[in-house]
Amino acid sequence: MAAIYYWYAWFLALIIFFFIPASSLRSRLLLFIWIIMCTYSFGDNPFINFQLYSILLLAIFGTYFWKITHKHMIQHFWPIVLSIGYTAVQLFLLVQPVWSRLPGIYLGVIFFLFVLHKMFEDLPSLIGVWLLINAFGTLWSYLVLSIYILEEPIMNQQMIIFVLKGMVVLFIMYGIHHLKYSLQQQKIKTIKKGGAYV
């Protein structure tokens, strides 16, 4: 588990360091990954509630990234609405865990991330909404399960790994979109100069 956790964290750190232009966004993303790396051992510490700590961490950074770009008031409801759907799916998979073993569940997650990418095309909003959905969704699930006095079945290192996997997919989608946009701009400039675009 630790090897997978750190592999995704380091992979994201390399993507952020080499492919995101130097800015406050890159610094905050690297800070988030650094904190994720440093707090892995909190999951084994009996004096720290790793569940609530992780929710707080995701909520703080998610809110920061979400608020970087200006949005209409109605858009601020999307993280909460989507987190309710996330909670429903998470609770369903806890009740019926056999569904989580099906390969189609990963395709569903990728499709969901693709829809997010189409809804929010700027990178800060994408990362922000993903972190907020996971934070709020896990919080709702945690509260529902606490009513039935169930013991911490969801919030652990696996959930953070899931968040990191989602970030990797979002970075890949954003990178492809940015590359296509750059090629289109280059084509337009070439046509304006009267050259033949090859």
mmCIF file of C-alpha atoms in Angstrom:
data_model
loop_
_atom_site.group_PDB
_atom_site.id
_atom_site.type_symbol
_atom_site.label_atom_id
_atom_site.label_comp_id
_atom_site.label_asym_id
_atom_site.label_seq_id
_atom_site.Cartn_x
_atom_site.Cartn_y
_atom_site.Cartn_z
ATOM 1 C CA MET A 1 0.000 0.000 0.000
ATOM 2 C CA ALA A 2 2.749 2.476 0.933
ATOM 3 C CA ALA A 3 4.598 1.847 -2.343
ATOM 4 C CA ILE A 4 1.466 2.605 -4.409
ATOM 5 C CA TYR A 5 0.709 5.671 -2.287
ATOM 6 C CA TYR A 6 4.173 7.169 -2.765
ATOM 7 C CA TRP A 7 4.378 6.122 -6.417
ATOM 8 C CA TYR A 8 1.297 8.178 -7.300
ATOM 9 C CA ALA A 9 2.428 11.070 -5.107
ATOM 10 C CA TRP A 10 5.884 11.205 -6.744
ATOM 11 C CA PHE A 11 4.402 10.782 -10.221
ATOM 12 C CA LEU A 12 2.116 13.747 -9.612
ATOM 13 C CA ALA A 13 4.981 15.778 -8.181
ATOM 14 C CA LEU A 14 7.012 15.179 -11.366
ATOM 15 C CA ILE A 15 4.060 16.117 -13.603
ATOM 16 C CA ILE A 16 3.472 19.313 -11.641
ATOM 17 C CA PHE A 17 7.148 20.286 -11.491
ATOM 18 C CA PHE A 18 7.967 19.700 -15.167
ATOM 19 C CA PHE A 19 4.692 20.464 -16.957
ATOM 20 C CA ILE A 20 2.991 23.217 -14.941
ATOM 21 C CA PRO A 21 4.505 26.699 -15.538
ATOM 22 C CA ALA A 22 6.148 28.321 -12.525
ATOM 23 C CA SER A 23 3.370 30.087 -10.632
ATOM 24 C CA SER A 24 1.578 30.158 -7.297
ATOM 25 C CA LEU A 25 -0.622 27.323 -8.614
ATOM 26 C CA ARG A 26 2.396 25.069 -9.112
ATOM 27 C CA SER A 27 3.736 25.970 -5.670
ATOM 28 C CA ARG A 28 0.397 25.163 -4.000
ATOM 29 C CA LEU A 29 0.029 21.901 -5.901
ATOM 30 C CA LEU A 30 3.520 20.834 -4.851
ATOM 31 C CA LEU A 31 2.736 21.853 -1.264
ATOM 32 C CA PHE A 32 -0.408 19.706 -1.343
ATOM 33 C CA ILE A 33 1.539 16.689 -2.645
ATOM 34 C CA TRP A 34 4.303 17.266 -0.069
ATOM 35 C CA ILE A 35 1.763 17.295 2.775
ATOM 36 C CA ILE A 36 0.134 14.140 1.374
ATOM 37 C CA MET A 37 3.529 12.417 1.365
ATOM 38 C CA CYS A 38 4.448 13.539 4.878
ATOM 39 C CA THR A 39 1.161 12.496 6.462
ATOM 40 C CA TYR A 40 0.913 8.928 5.162
ATOM 41 C CA SER A 41 1.940 7.551 8.556
ATOM 42 C CA PHE A 42 -0.941 9.407 10.245
ATOM 43 C CA GLY A 43 -3.182 6.519 9.236
ATOM 44 C CA ASP A 44 -1.399 4.292 11.766
ATOM 45 C CA ASN A 45 -1.289 6.887 14.534
ATOM 46 C CA PRO A 46 -3.960 6.181 17.203
ATOM 47 C CA PHE A 47 -3.806 9.790 18.455
ATOM 48 C CA ILE A 48 -4.764 11.331 15.095
ATOM 49 C CA ASN A 49 -8.170 10.897 13.461
ATOM 50 C CA PHE A 50 -6.901 10.311 9.927
ATOM 51 C CA GLN A 51 -10.432 10.351 8.522
ATOM 52 C CA LEU A 52 -11.282 13.861 9.652
ATOM 53 C CA TYR A 53 -7.730 15.135 9.039
ATOM 54 C CA SER A 54 -7.870 13.993 5.395
ATOM 55 C CA ILE A 55 -11.313 15.509 4.863
ATOM 56 C CA LEU A 56 -10.043 18.823 6.235
ATOM 57 C CA LEU A 57 -6.902 18.699 4.076
ATOM 58 C CA LEU A 58 -8.884 18.011 0.888
ATOM 59 C CA ALA A 59 -11.459 20.681 1.757
ATOM 60 C CA ILE A 60 -8.848 23.398 2.422
ATOM 61 C CA PHE A 61 -6.842 22.821 -0.749
ATOM 62 C CA GLY A 62 -9.965 22.114 -2.803
ATOM 63 C CA THR A 63 -11.481 25.434 -1.747
ATOM 64 C CA TYR A 64 -8.249 27.279 -2.531
ATOM 65 C CA PHE A 65 -7.947 25.816 -6.055
ATOM 66 C CA TRP A 66 -11.679 26.217 -6.697
ATOM 67 C CA LYS A 67 -11.665 29.921 -5.835
ATOM 68 C CA ILE A 68 -8.633 30.846 -7.979
ATOM 69 C CA THR A 69 -10.788 31.509 -11.041
ATOM 70 C CA HIS A 70 -13.917 33.667 -10.929
ATOM 71 C CA LYS A 71 -17.206 31.774 -11.251
ATOM 72 C CA HIS A 72 -20.900 32.546 -11.339
ATOM 73 C CA MET A 73 -22.767 31.952 -8.090
ATOM 74 C CA ILE A 74 -24.645 28.939 -9.485
ATOM 75 C CA GLN A 75 -21.364 27.143 -10.252
ATOM 76 C CA HIS A 76 -20.439 27.058 -6.567
ATOM 77 C CA PHE A 77 -23.238 24.551 -5.978
ATOM 78 C CA TRP A 78 -21.686 21.968 -8.324
ATOM 79 C CA PRO A 79 -19.169 20.531 -5.813
ATOM 80 C CA ILE A 80 -21.945 19.965 -3.257
ATOM 81 C CA VAL A 81 -24.383 18.473 -5.787
ATOM 82 C CA LEU A 82 -21.746 16.172 -7.275
ATOM 83 C CA SER A 83 -20.537 15.147 -3.816
ATOM 84 C CA ILE A 84 -24.057 13.906 -2.988
ATOM 85 C CA GLY A 85 -23.898 11.631 -6.029
ATOM 86 C CA TYR A 86 -20.415 10.564 -4.966
ATOM 87 C CA THR A 87 -21.786 9.709 -1.505
ATOM 88 C CA ALA A 88 -24.593 7.631 -2.986
ATOM 89 C CA VAL A 89 -22.141 5.617 -5.088
ATOM 90 C CA GLN A 90 -19.709 5.217 -2.183
ATOM 91 C CA LEU A 91 -22.425 3.944 0.180
ATOM 92 C CA PHE A 92 -23.774 1.613 -2.499
ATOM 93 C CA LEU A 93 -20.315 0.087 -2.996
ATOM 94 C CA LEU A 94 -19.952 -0.338 0.775
ATOM 95 C CA VAL A 95 -23.269 -2.186 0.961
ATOM 96 C CA GLN A 96 -22.627 -4.185 -2.223
ATOM 97 C CA PRO A 97 -18.791 -4.469 -2.415
ATOM 98 C CA VAL A 98 -18.922 -7.016 -5.242
ATOM 99 C CA TRP A 99 -19.642 -4.156 -7.683
ATOM 100 C CA SER A 100 -16.318 -2.517 -6.860
ATOM 101 C CA ARG A 101 -14.534 -5.601 -8.236
ATOM 102 C CA LEU A 102 -15.974 -5.163 -11.715
ATOM 103 C CA PRO A 103 -13.593 -3.594 -14.275
ATOM 104 C CA GLY A 104 -16.341 -1.270 -15.497
ATOM 105 C CA ILE A 105 -16.157 0.769 -12.288
ATOM 106 C CA TYR A 106 -12.832 2.280 -13.406
ATOM 107 C CA LEU A 107 -14.287 3.193 -16.792
ATOM 108 C CA GLY A 108 -17.135 4.883 -14.944
ATOM 109 C CA VAL A 109 -14.674 6.941 -12.901
ATOM 110 C CA ILE A 110 -12.769 7.950 -16.055
ATOM 111 C CA PHE A 111 -16.048 8.931 -17.732
ATOM 112 C CA PHE A 112 -16.992 11.014 -14.681
ATOM 113 C CA LEU A 113 -13.603 12.762 -14.768
ATOM 114 C CA PHE A 114 -14.072 13.395 -18.495
ATOM 115 C CA VAL A 115 -17.422 15.061 -17.766
ATOM 116 C CA LEU A 116 -15.726 17.178 -15.072
ATOM 117 C CA HIS A 117 -13.072 18.162 -17.596
ATOM 118 C CA LYS A 118 -15.764 19.326 -20.020
ATOM 119 C CA MET A 119 -17.568 21.268 -17.288
ATOM 120 C CA PHE A 120 -14.470 23.027 -15.916
ATOM 121 C CA GLU A 121 -11.731 23.428 -18.489
ATOM 122 C CA ASP A 122 -9.266 25.451 -16.379
ATOM 123 C CA LEU A 123 -6.860 23.386 -14.287
ATOM 124 C CA PRO A 124 -7.398 25.050 -10.869
ATOM 125 C CA SER A 125 -11.161 24.491 -11.059
ATOM 126 C CA LEU A 126 -10.684 20.874 -12.163
ATOM 127 C CA ILE A 127 -8.380 20.059 -9.273
ATOM 128 C CA GLY A 128 -10.493 22.081 -6.836
ATOM 129 C CA VAL A 129 -13.797 20.432 -7.728
ATOM 130 C CA TRP A 130 -12.220 16.951 -7.603
ATOM 131 C CA LEU A 131 -10.805 17.541 -4.112
ATOM 132 C CA LEU A 132 -14.057 19.094 -2.866
ATOM 133 C CA ILE A 133 -16.197 16.257 -4.244
ATOM 134 C CA ASN A 134 -14.025 13.736 -2.432
ATOM 135 C CA ALA A 135 -13.947 15.792 0.775
ATOM 136 C CA PHE A 136 -17.700 16.479 0.958
ATOM 137 C CA GLY A 137 -18.667 13.055 -0.377
ATOM 138 C CA THR A 138 -16.570 11.275 2.214
ATOM 139 C CA LEU A 139 -17.834 13.579 4.961
ATOM 140 C CA TRP A 140 -21.479 12.817 4.093
ATOM 141 C CA SER A 141 -20.703 9.087 4.006
ATOM 142 C CA TYR A 142 -18.830 9.310 7.295
ATOM 143 C CA LEU A 143 -21.779 11.068 8.948
ATOM 144 C CA VAL A 144 -24.318 8.572 7.592
ATOM 145 C CA LEU A 145 -22.246 5.606 8.735
ATOM 146 C CA SER A 146 -21.631 7.162 12.159
ATOM 147 C CA ILE A 147 -25.401 7.159 12.727
ATOM 148 C CA TYR A 148 -25.320 3.375 12.446
ATOM 149 C CA ILE A 149 -22.177 3.194 14.647
ATOM 150 C CA LEU A 150 -20.048 1.572 11.963
ATOM 151 C CA GLU A 151 -16.287 1.737 12.406
ATOM 152 C CA GLU A 152 -14.295 3.839 9.930
ATOM 153 C CA PRO A 153 -14.927 1.763 6.803
ATOM 154 C CA ILE A 154 -13.997 4.359 4.188
ATOM 155 C CA MET A 155 -11.549 7.067 5.105
ATOM 156 C CA ASN A 156 -8.039 5.663 4.927
ATOM 157 C CA GLN A 157 -4.986 5.697 2.681
ATOM 158 C CA GLN A 158 -6.961 3.989 -0.108
ATOM 159 C CA MET A 159 -9.213 7.028 -0.404
ATOM 160 C CA ILE A 160 -6.201 9.334 -0.775
ATOM 161 C CA ILE A 161 -4.804 6.969 -3.426
ATOM 162 C CA PHE A 162 -8.144 7.256 -5.238
ATOM 163 C CA VAL A 163 -7.856 11.063 -5.109
ATOM 164 C CA LEU A 164 -4.288 10.920 -6.468
ATOM 165 C CA LYS A 165 -5.327 8.559 -9.284
ATOM 166 C CA GLY A 166 -8.089 10.983 -10.241
ATOM 167 C CA MET A 167 -5.619 13.868 -10.288
ATOM 168 C CA VAL A 168 -3.324 11.912 -12.626
ATOM 169 C CA VAL A 169 -6.228 11.327 -15.046
ATOM 170 C CA LEU A 170 -7.254 14.993 -14.868
ATOM 171 C CA PHE A 171 -3.693 16.142 -15.599
ATOM 172 C CA ILE A 172 -3.535 13.805 -18.607
ATOM 173 C CA MET A 173 -6.884 15.070 -19.939
ATOM 174 C CA TYR A 174 -5.865 18.680 -19.376
ATOM 175 C CA GLY A 175 -2.503 18.059 -21.072
ATOM 176 C CA ILE A 176 -4.170 16.549 -24.159
ATOM 177 C CA HIS A 177 -6.648 19.432 -24.309
ATOM 178 C CA HIS A 178 -3.852 22.009 -23.959
ATOM 179 C CA LEU A 179 -1.786 20.277 -26.676
ATOM 180 C CA LYS A 180 -4.745 20.229 -29.089
ATOM 181 C CA TYR A 181 -5.408 23.906 -28.379
ATOM 182 C CA SER A 182 -1.742 24.800 -29.029
ATOM 183 C CA LEU A 183 -1.753 22.894 -32.335
ATOM 184 C CA GLN A 184 -4.944 24.683 -33.426
ATOM 185 C CA GLN A 185 -3.412 28.077 -32.596
ATOM 186 C CA GLN A 186 -0.281 27.175 -34.533
ATOM 187 C CA LYS A 187 -2.415 26.132 -37.509
ATOM 188 C CA ILE A 188 -4.349 29.426 -37.415
ATOM 189 C CA LYS A 189 -1.121 31.458 -37.287
ATOM 190 C CA THR A 190 0.324 29.512 -40.222
ATOM 191 C CA ILE A 191 -2.809 30.044 -42.314
ATOM 192 C CA LYS A 192 -2.845 33.770 -41.519
ATOM 193 C CA LYS A 193 0.742 34.055 -42.760
ATOM 194 C CA GLY A 194 -0.315 32.468 -46.040
ATOM 195 C CA GLY A 195 1.627 29.269 -45.570
ATOM 196 C CA ALA A 196 0.373 25.757 -46.095
ATOM 197 C CA TYR A 197 -0.178 23.907 -42.838
ATOM 198 C CA VAL A 198 1.267 20.406 -42.914
#
